[in-house]
Amino acid sequence: MPVLRECVRVADSKMMEKDAKPDGALQGRVALVTGAAKRIGRAVAVRLAEEGADVVVHYRGSKEKAAEAVAEIEKIGRRAVAVQADLGDVSQIKRLIAEAGKQFGRLDILVNSAANFLPASIVSTTEQVWDASLGTNLKAPFFCAQAAAPLLKRSRGAIINFADVGGLLAWTGYIPHCVSKAGVIMLTRCLAKELAPEVRVNAIAPGTITMPGDPPEWEEDFIKRAPLLRSGRPSDVAETVVFLVRSEFITGQVIVVDGGRTL
Ligand SMILES: NC(=O)c1ccc[n+]([C@@H]2O[C@H](COP(=O)([O-])OP(=O)(O)OC[C@H]3O[C@@H](n4cnc5c(N)ncnc54)[C@H](OP(=O)(O)O)[C@@H]3O)[C@@H](O)[C@H]2O)c1
């Protein structure tokens, strides 16, 4: 009888543990999401936590928002830590990845979400704008991948890069941005070959993604060109990240999440 009671107690405590930490497909995995303090990056970080992952929340300037993201993830029952770095500086990228690996002892998923979106036509493009666009949007994902590759190989992990429909369509007034995001698409293919078979590398090219509080004109303007008659939500992108993380026979691909905009 005491043995039975003990079994019940163990089962009860296991159920309580389960309540606090729901099982998920990514339980025991660790994800690093760059630019995760707010907007899409945050939605991705929280969604990966819902799937069971512990998360390193990278931020550059949004310290308070990063702390909020950490608290949101901890509330789900996962571990999270915020790490600051300016991804324009390769030495800071190396520190970020080393810190990410140290925090939870492994790294399974790298999501390169941080980016800028600088308008610049052929006339207004300065060297500074060109370097800032290409530096944050293209150079940084490469050096994040390079630094994370040994950890990701060990865990047979995955990289998700963020392109943009602007990397497929030539937008007037956004030359460096479009070039940087077109570069992300080729970077994804090159990395997928270089890092196979251990690490899968894919990209997402979102159309306009709106959040609560964004000017309504953004959605109105997008709807004119998107057959599905709405703009995207951060959850549309976050679900695609989860899909790509789980899809073990897909690498080097770009999934366009744009409500049909590029059709
Ligand atoms: N939103 C859209 O409609 C849309 C459409 C197509 C593609 N995308 C792509 O999806 C991804 C996420 O989009 P988003 O709108 O959520 O991005 P976002 O708000 O424009 O930027 C995300 C974060 O990137 C970080 N960041 C910028 N420059 C950095 C640097 N030099 N070093 C480190 N961090 C830096 C910022 O962090 P801090 O705030 O901490 O400084 C920022 O919060 C981006 O790659 C974007 O290009 C978005």
Short mmCIF file of C-alpha atoms and ligand atoms in Angstrom, two decimals:
data_model
loop_
_atom_site.label_atom_id
_atom_site.label_comp_id
_atom_site.label_asym_id
_atom_site.label_seq_id
_atom_site.Cartn_x
_atom_site.Cartn_y
_atom_site.Cartn_z
CA MET A 1 0.00 0.00 0.00
CA PRO A 2 2.71 2.53 0.90
CA VAL A 3 4.34 1.69 -2.45
CA LEU A 4 1.08 2.46 -4.25
CA ARG A 5 0.74 5.77 -2.37
CA GLU A 6 4.32 6.62 -3.32
CA CYS A 7 3.51 5.86 -6.96
CA VAL A 8 0.47 8.13 -6.82
CA ARG A 9 2.58 10.87 -5.24
CA VAL A 10 5.23 10.57 -7.95
CA ALA A 11 2.51 10.63 -10.63
CA ASP A 12 0.93 13.71 -9.01
CA SER A 13 4.21 15.55 -8.84
CA LYS A 14 4.90 14.62 -12.49
CA MET A 15 1.48 16.05 -13.45
CA MET A 16 2.22 19.24 -11.54
CA GLU A 17 5.58 19.51 -13.30
CA LYS A 18 3.70 19.02 -16.56
CA ASP A 19 1.27 21.82 -15.69
CA ALA A 20 4.13 24.19 -15.02
CA LYS A 21 6.10 23.10 -18.10
CA PRO A 22 3.83 21.85 -20.88
CA ASP A 23 5.37 19.27 -23.18
CA GLY A 24 6.19 20.43 -26.66
CA ALA A 25 7.94 19.18 -29.74
CA LEU A 26 10.89 21.44 -28.97
CA GLN A 27 11.26 20.54 -25.31
CA GLY A 28 14.93 20.46 -24.35
CA ARG A 29 15.93 22.56 -27.38
CA VAL A 30 17.43 26.03 -27.20
CA ALA A 31 16.64 28.81 -29.68
CA LEU A 32 18.39 32.12 -30.24
CA VAL A 33 16.17 34.73 -31.89
CA THR A 34 17.83 37.97 -32.95
CA GLY A 35 15.80 41.17 -32.66
CA ALA A 36 13.42 39.36 -30.31
CA ALA A 37 12.45 42.23 -28.00
CA LYS A 38 9.42 43.20 -30.07
CA ARG A 39 7.31 42.71 -33.19
CA ILE A 40 7.98 39.62 -35.34
CA GLY A 41 11.10 38.48 -33.50
CA ARG A 42 9.23 38.49 -30.21
CA ALA A 43 6.28 36.58 -31.65
CA VAL A 44 8.71 33.96 -32.97
CA ALA A 45 10.54 33.72 -29.62
CA VAL A 46 7.28 33.25 -27.70
CA ARG A 47 5.95 30.73 -30.24
CA LEU A 48 9.13 28.63 -30.02
CA ALA A 49 8.79 28.72 -26.23
CA GLU A 50 5.18 27.51 -26.56
CA GLU A 51 6.60 24.60 -28.56
CA GLY A 52 8.88 23.81 -25.63
CA ALA A 53 12.15 25.60 -26.43
CA ASP A 54 14.21 27.67 -24.03
CA VAL A 55 15.03 30.99 -25.66
CA VAL A 56 17.88 33.45 -25.84
CA VAL A 57 16.23 36.80 -26.56
CA HIS A 58 18.67 39.00 -28.43
CA TYR A 59 18.16 42.77 -28.48
CA ARG A 60 20.20 45.84 -29.36
CA GLY A 61 18.54 48.91 -27.81
CA SER A 62 15.16 47.64 -26.57
CA LYS A 63 16.29 46.50 -23.13
CA GLU A 64 12.92 46.89 -21.38
CA LYS A 65 11.00 45.16 -24.17
CA ALA A 66 13.55 42.33 -24.10
CA ALA A 67 12.95 41.93 -20.36
CA GLU A 68 9.19 41.80 -21.08
CA ALA A 69 9.79 39.09 -23.70
CA VAL A 70 11.84 37.09 -21.18
CA ALA A 71 9.04 37.41 -18.60
CA GLU A 72 6.45 36.31 -21.19
CA ILE A 73 8.49 33.21 -22.02
CA GLU A 74 9.09 32.37 -18.36
CA LYS A 75 5.35 32.60 -17.77
CA ILE A 76 4.93 29.81 -20.32
CA GLY A 77 7.25 27.72 -18.16
CA ARG A 78 10.38 27.97 -20.28
CA ARG A 79 13.79 29.42 -19.51
CA ALA A 80 14.78 32.67 -21.21
CA VAL A 81 17.59 35.17 -21.04
CA ALA A 82 18.13 38.51 -22.77
CA VAL A 83 21.50 39.21 -24.40
CA GLN A 84 22.42 42.58 -25.89
CA ALA A 85 24.54 42.98 -29.04
CA ASP A 86 24.92 45.33 -31.98
CA LEU A 87 24.98 42.93 -34.92
CA GLY A 88 26.77 45.49 -37.06
CA ASP A 89 29.91 44.48 -35.17
CA VAL A 90 31.23 40.96 -35.78
CA SER A 91 33.02 40.83 -32.42
CA GLN A 92 29.67 41.44 -30.70
CA ILE A 93 28.10 38.67 -32.81
CA LYS A 94 30.79 36.25 -31.60
CA ARG A 95 30.14 37.28 -28.00
CA LEU A 96 26.37 36.86 -28.47
CA ILE A 97 26.67 33.33 -29.85
CA ALA A 98 29.20 32.30 -27.19
CA GLU A 99 26.89 33.68 -24.50
CA ALA A 100 23.88 31.90 -26.05
CA GLY A 101 25.77 28.58 -26.03
CA LYS A 102 26.89 29.11 -22.43
CA GLN A 103 23.48 30.07 -21.02
CA PHE A 104 21.72 26.77 -21.61
CA GLY A 105 24.63 24.55 -22.68
CA ARG A 106 23.53 24.02 -26.28
CA LEU A 107 22.02 25.72 -29.31
CA ASP A 108 19.48 24.08 -31.64
CA ILE A 109 17.76 26.91 -33.50
CA LEU A 110 19.07 30.23 -34.79
CA VAL A 111 16.48 32.69 -36.09
CA ASN A 112 18.06 35.67 -37.82
CA SER A 113 15.20 38.16 -37.52
CA ALA A 114 16.93 41.46 -36.63
CA ALA A 115 17.03 43.87 -39.54
CA ASN A 116 16.56 47.46 -40.57
CA PHE A 117 14.34 48.85 -43.32
CA LEU A 118 15.99 51.96 -44.74
CA PRO A 119 14.39 53.79 -47.66
CA ALA A 120 16.98 54.86 -50.25
CA SER A 121 16.63 55.48 -53.98
CA ILE A 122 19.53 55.59 -56.42
CA VAL A 123 19.90 59.31 -55.70
CA SER A 124 19.56 59.26 -51.94
CA THR A 125 21.65 56.17 -51.19
CA THR A 126 24.71 57.19 -49.21
CA GLU A 127 27.62 54.92 -48.35
CA GLN A 128 26.39 54.94 -44.76
CA VAL A 129 22.89 53.73 -45.72
CA TRP A 130 24.32 51.08 -48.03
CA ASP A 131 26.66 49.76 -45.31
CA ALA A 132 23.93 49.86 -42.64
CA SER A 133 21.46 47.95 -44.85
CA LEU A 134 23.89 45.31 -46.01
CA GLY A 135 25.66 45.17 -42.63
CA THR A 136 22.62 44.43 -40.48
CA ASN A 137 20.47 42.54 -42.98
CA LEU A 138 23.05 40.39 -44.78
CA LYS A 139 26.48 40.45 -43.16
CA ALA A 140 25.10 39.85 -39.65
CA PRO A 141 23.06 36.71 -40.51
CA PHE A 142 26.16 35.27 -42.19
CA PHE A 143 28.43 35.88 -39.20
CA CYS A 144 25.73 34.68 -36.77
CA ALA A 145 25.52 31.45 -38.81
CA GLN A 146 29.30 31.13 -38.97
CA ALA A 147 29.69 31.55 -35.21
CA ALA A 148 26.73 29.29 -34.40
CA ALA A 149 27.62 26.53 -36.88
CA PRO A 150 29.72 24.36 -34.47
CA LEU A 151 26.94 24.40 -31.84
CA LEU A 152 24.20 23.80 -34.41
CA LYS A 153 26.14 20.94 -36.01
CA ARG A 154 26.47 19.29 -32.63
CA SER A 155 22.70 19.47 -32.06
CA ARG A 156 21.76 18.82 -35.73
CA GLY A 157 19.91 22.12 -35.58
CA ALA A 158 18.30 24.61 -37.91
CA ILE A 159 18.74 28.19 -39.09
CA ILE A 160 15.83 30.35 -40.20
CA ASN A 161 16.77 33.56 -42.02
CA PHE A 162 14.44 36.45 -42.69
CA ALA A 163 14.28 37.63 -46.28
CA ASP A 164 11.45 39.88 -47.50
CA VAL A 165 9.27 40.03 -50.62
CA GLY A 166 11.53 43.02 -51.30
CA GLY A 167 14.26 40.46 -51.95
CA LEU A 168 12.16 39.08 -54.82
CA LEU A 169 10.53 42.26 -56.17
CA ALA A 170 12.42 45.41 -57.14
CA TRP A 171 10.88 48.18 -55.02
CA THR A 172 11.36 51.77 -56.08
CA GLY A 173 13.17 53.71 -53.36
CA TYR A 174 14.59 50.75 -51.45
CA ILE A 175 17.63 49.63 -53.43
CA PRO A 176 19.99 48.66 -50.56
CA HIS A 177 17.16 46.96 -48.65
CA CYS A 178 16.05 44.90 -51.66
CA VAL A 179 19.65 43.96 -52.45
CA SER A 180 20.30 42.95 -48.84
CA LYS A 181 17.21 40.72 -48.74
CA ALA A 182 17.94 39.19 -52.16
CA GLY A 183 21.35 38.41 -50.66
CA VAL A 184 19.69 36.67 -47.72
CA ILE A 185 17.99 34.30 -50.19
CA MET A 186 21.32 33.29 -51.78
CA LEU A 187 22.97 33.21 -48.36
CA THR A 188 20.30 30.70 -47.30
CA ARG A 189 21.03 28.45 -50.27
CA CYS A 190 24.81 28.65 -49.80
CA LEU A 191 24.60 27.96 -46.06
CA ALA A 192 22.19 25.07 -46.65
CA LYS A 193 24.79 23.37 -48.85
CA GLU A 194 27.74 24.24 -46.66
CA LEU A 195 26.14 23.09 -43.41
CA ALA A 196 24.39 19.94 -44.69
CA PRO A 197 23.76 17.29 -43.61
CA GLU A 198 23.85 18.35 -39.96
CA VAL A 199 22.16 21.75 -40.14
CA ARG A 200 19.13 22.77 -42.19
CA VAL A 201 18.93 26.37 -43.38
CA ASN A 202 15.76 27.99 -44.72
CA ALA A 203 14.33 31.48 -45.13
CA ILE A 204 10.99 33.20 -44.84
CA ALA A 205 10.08 36.11 -47.10
CA PRO A 206 7.17 37.95 -45.49
CA GLY A 207 4.92 40.48 -47.15
CA THR A 208 3.64 43.36 -45.04
CA ILE A 209 3.14 42.16 -41.48
CA THR A 210 1.10 44.51 -39.30
CA MET A 211 0.80 44.65 -35.54
CA PRO A 212 -1.87 46.22 -33.38
CA GLY A 213 -1.23 49.96 -33.36
CA ASP A 214 0.35 50.13 -36.83
CA PRO A 215 -1.10 52.88 -39.10
CA PRO A 216 -4.17 51.41 -40.91
CA GLU A 217 -2.78 52.70 -44.24
CA TRP A 218 -0.14 49.95 -44.15
CA GLU A 219 -2.76 47.23 -44.31
CA GLU A 220 -5.01 49.20 -46.70
CA ASP A 221 -2.13 49.69 -49.12
CA PHE A 222 -1.09 46.03 -48.95
CA ILE A 223 -4.63 44.73 -49.45
CA LYS A 224 -4.78 46.39 -52.88
CA ARG A 225 -2.09 43.95 -54.03
CA ALA A 226 -2.68 40.86 -51.89
CA PRO A 227 -5.23 38.30 -53.15
CA LEU A 228 -5.95 37.07 -49.61
CA LEU A 229 -7.18 40.59 -48.76
CA ARG A 230 -5.36 41.10 -45.50
CA SER A 231 -1.91 41.92 -44.27
CA GLY A 232 0.11 39.33 -42.40
CA ARG A 233 0.16 38.89 -38.64
CA PRO A 234 3.28 38.04 -36.60
CA SER A 235 1.62 34.68 -35.88
CA ASP A 236 1.58 33.87 -39.63
CA VAL A 237 5.34 34.19 -39.63
CA ALA A 238 5.87 32.47 -36.28
CA GLU A 239 3.87 29.42 -37.46
CA THR A 240 6.07 29.22 -40.55
CA VAL A 241 9.19 29.27 -38.36
CA VAL A 242 7.81 26.34 -36.35
CA PHE A 243 6.94 24.49 -39.57
CA LEU A 244 10.48 24.95 -40.91
CA VAL A 245 12.09 23.95 -37.63
CA ARG A 246 10.08 20.72 -37.67
CA SER A 247 10.47 19.91 -41.38
CA GLU A 248 13.41 17.57 -41.42
CA PHE A 249 13.63 17.12 -45.21
CA ILE A 250 13.52 20.79 -46.24
CA THR A 251 16.67 22.86 -46.64
CA GLY A 252 17.80 25.81 -48.74
CA GLN A 253 14.23 26.98 -49.38
CA VAL A 254 12.46 30.30 -49.14
CA ILE A 255 8.83 30.31 -48.03
CA VAL A 256 6.96 33.41 -49.14
CA VAL A 257 4.39 34.41 -46.50
CA ASP A 258 2.62 37.26 -48.24
CA GLY A 259 -1.09 36.50 -48.78
CA GLY A 260 -0.33 36.07 -52.48
CA ARG A 261 1.21 39.55 -52.88
CA THR A 262 4.00 38.35 -55.18
CA LEU A 263 1.52 36.62 -57.52
N1 LIG B 1 7.42 43.81 -40.58
C1 LIG B 1 7.24 43.49 -41.85
O1 LIG B 1 6.20 43.83 -42.47
C2 LIG B 1 8.26 42.67 -42.58
C3 LIG B 1 8.08 42.41 -43.95
C4 LIG B 1 9.04 41.67 -44.62
C5 LIG B 1 10.16 41.19 -43.96
N2 LIG B 1 10.30 41.46 -42.64
C6 LIG B 1 11.51 40.96 -41.97
O2 LIG B 1 11.15 40.26 -40.80
C7 LIG B 1 12.12 40.50 -39.77
C8 LIG B 1 11.44 41.07 -38.53
O3 LIG B 1 10.72 42.23 -38.91
P1 LIG B 1 10.27 43.34 -37.85
O4 LIG B 1 9.39 44.29 -38.57
O5 LIG B 1 9.80 42.69 -36.63
O6 LIG B 1 11.70 44.01 -37.59
P2 LIG B 1 12.05 45.42 -36.91
O7 LIG B 1 11.06 45.71 -35.86
O8 LIG B 1 12.26 46.43 -37.98
O9 LIG B 1 13.47 45.08 -36.29
C9 LIG B 1 13.63 44.03 -35.39
C10 LIG B 1 14.77 44.34 -34.46
O10 LIG B 1 16.01 44.36 -35.14
C11 LIG B 1 16.92 44.90 -34.24
N3 LIG B 1 18.07 45.51 -34.93
C12 LIG B 1 18.06 46.42 -35.93
N4 LIG B 1 19.34 46.75 -36.24
C13 LIG B 1 20.16 46.02 -35.43
C14 LIG B 1 21.56 45.91 -35.24
N5 LIG B 1 22.44 46.62 -35.97
N6 LIG B 1 22.02 45.06 -34.30
C15 LIG B 1 21.17 44.34 -33.55
N7 LIG B 1 19.84 44.41 -33.66
C16 LIG B 1 19.34 45.24 -34.58
C17 LIG B 1 16.17 45.94 -33.41
O11 LIG B 1 16.43 45.64 -32.03
P3 LIG B 1 16.31 46.76 -30.87
O12 LIG B 1 14.90 47.28 -30.94
O13 LIG B 1 16.60 46.00 -29.63
O14 LIG B 1 17.33 47.81 -31.18
C18 LIG B 1 14.70 45.68 -33.77
O15 LIG B 1 13.84 45.64 -32.67
C19 LIG B 1 13.16 41.44 -40.37
O16 LIG B 1 14.23 40.69 -40.88
C20 LIG B 1 12.39 42.09 -41.52
O17 LIG B 1 13.23 42.56 -42.55
C21 LIG B 1 9.39 42.19 -41.94
#
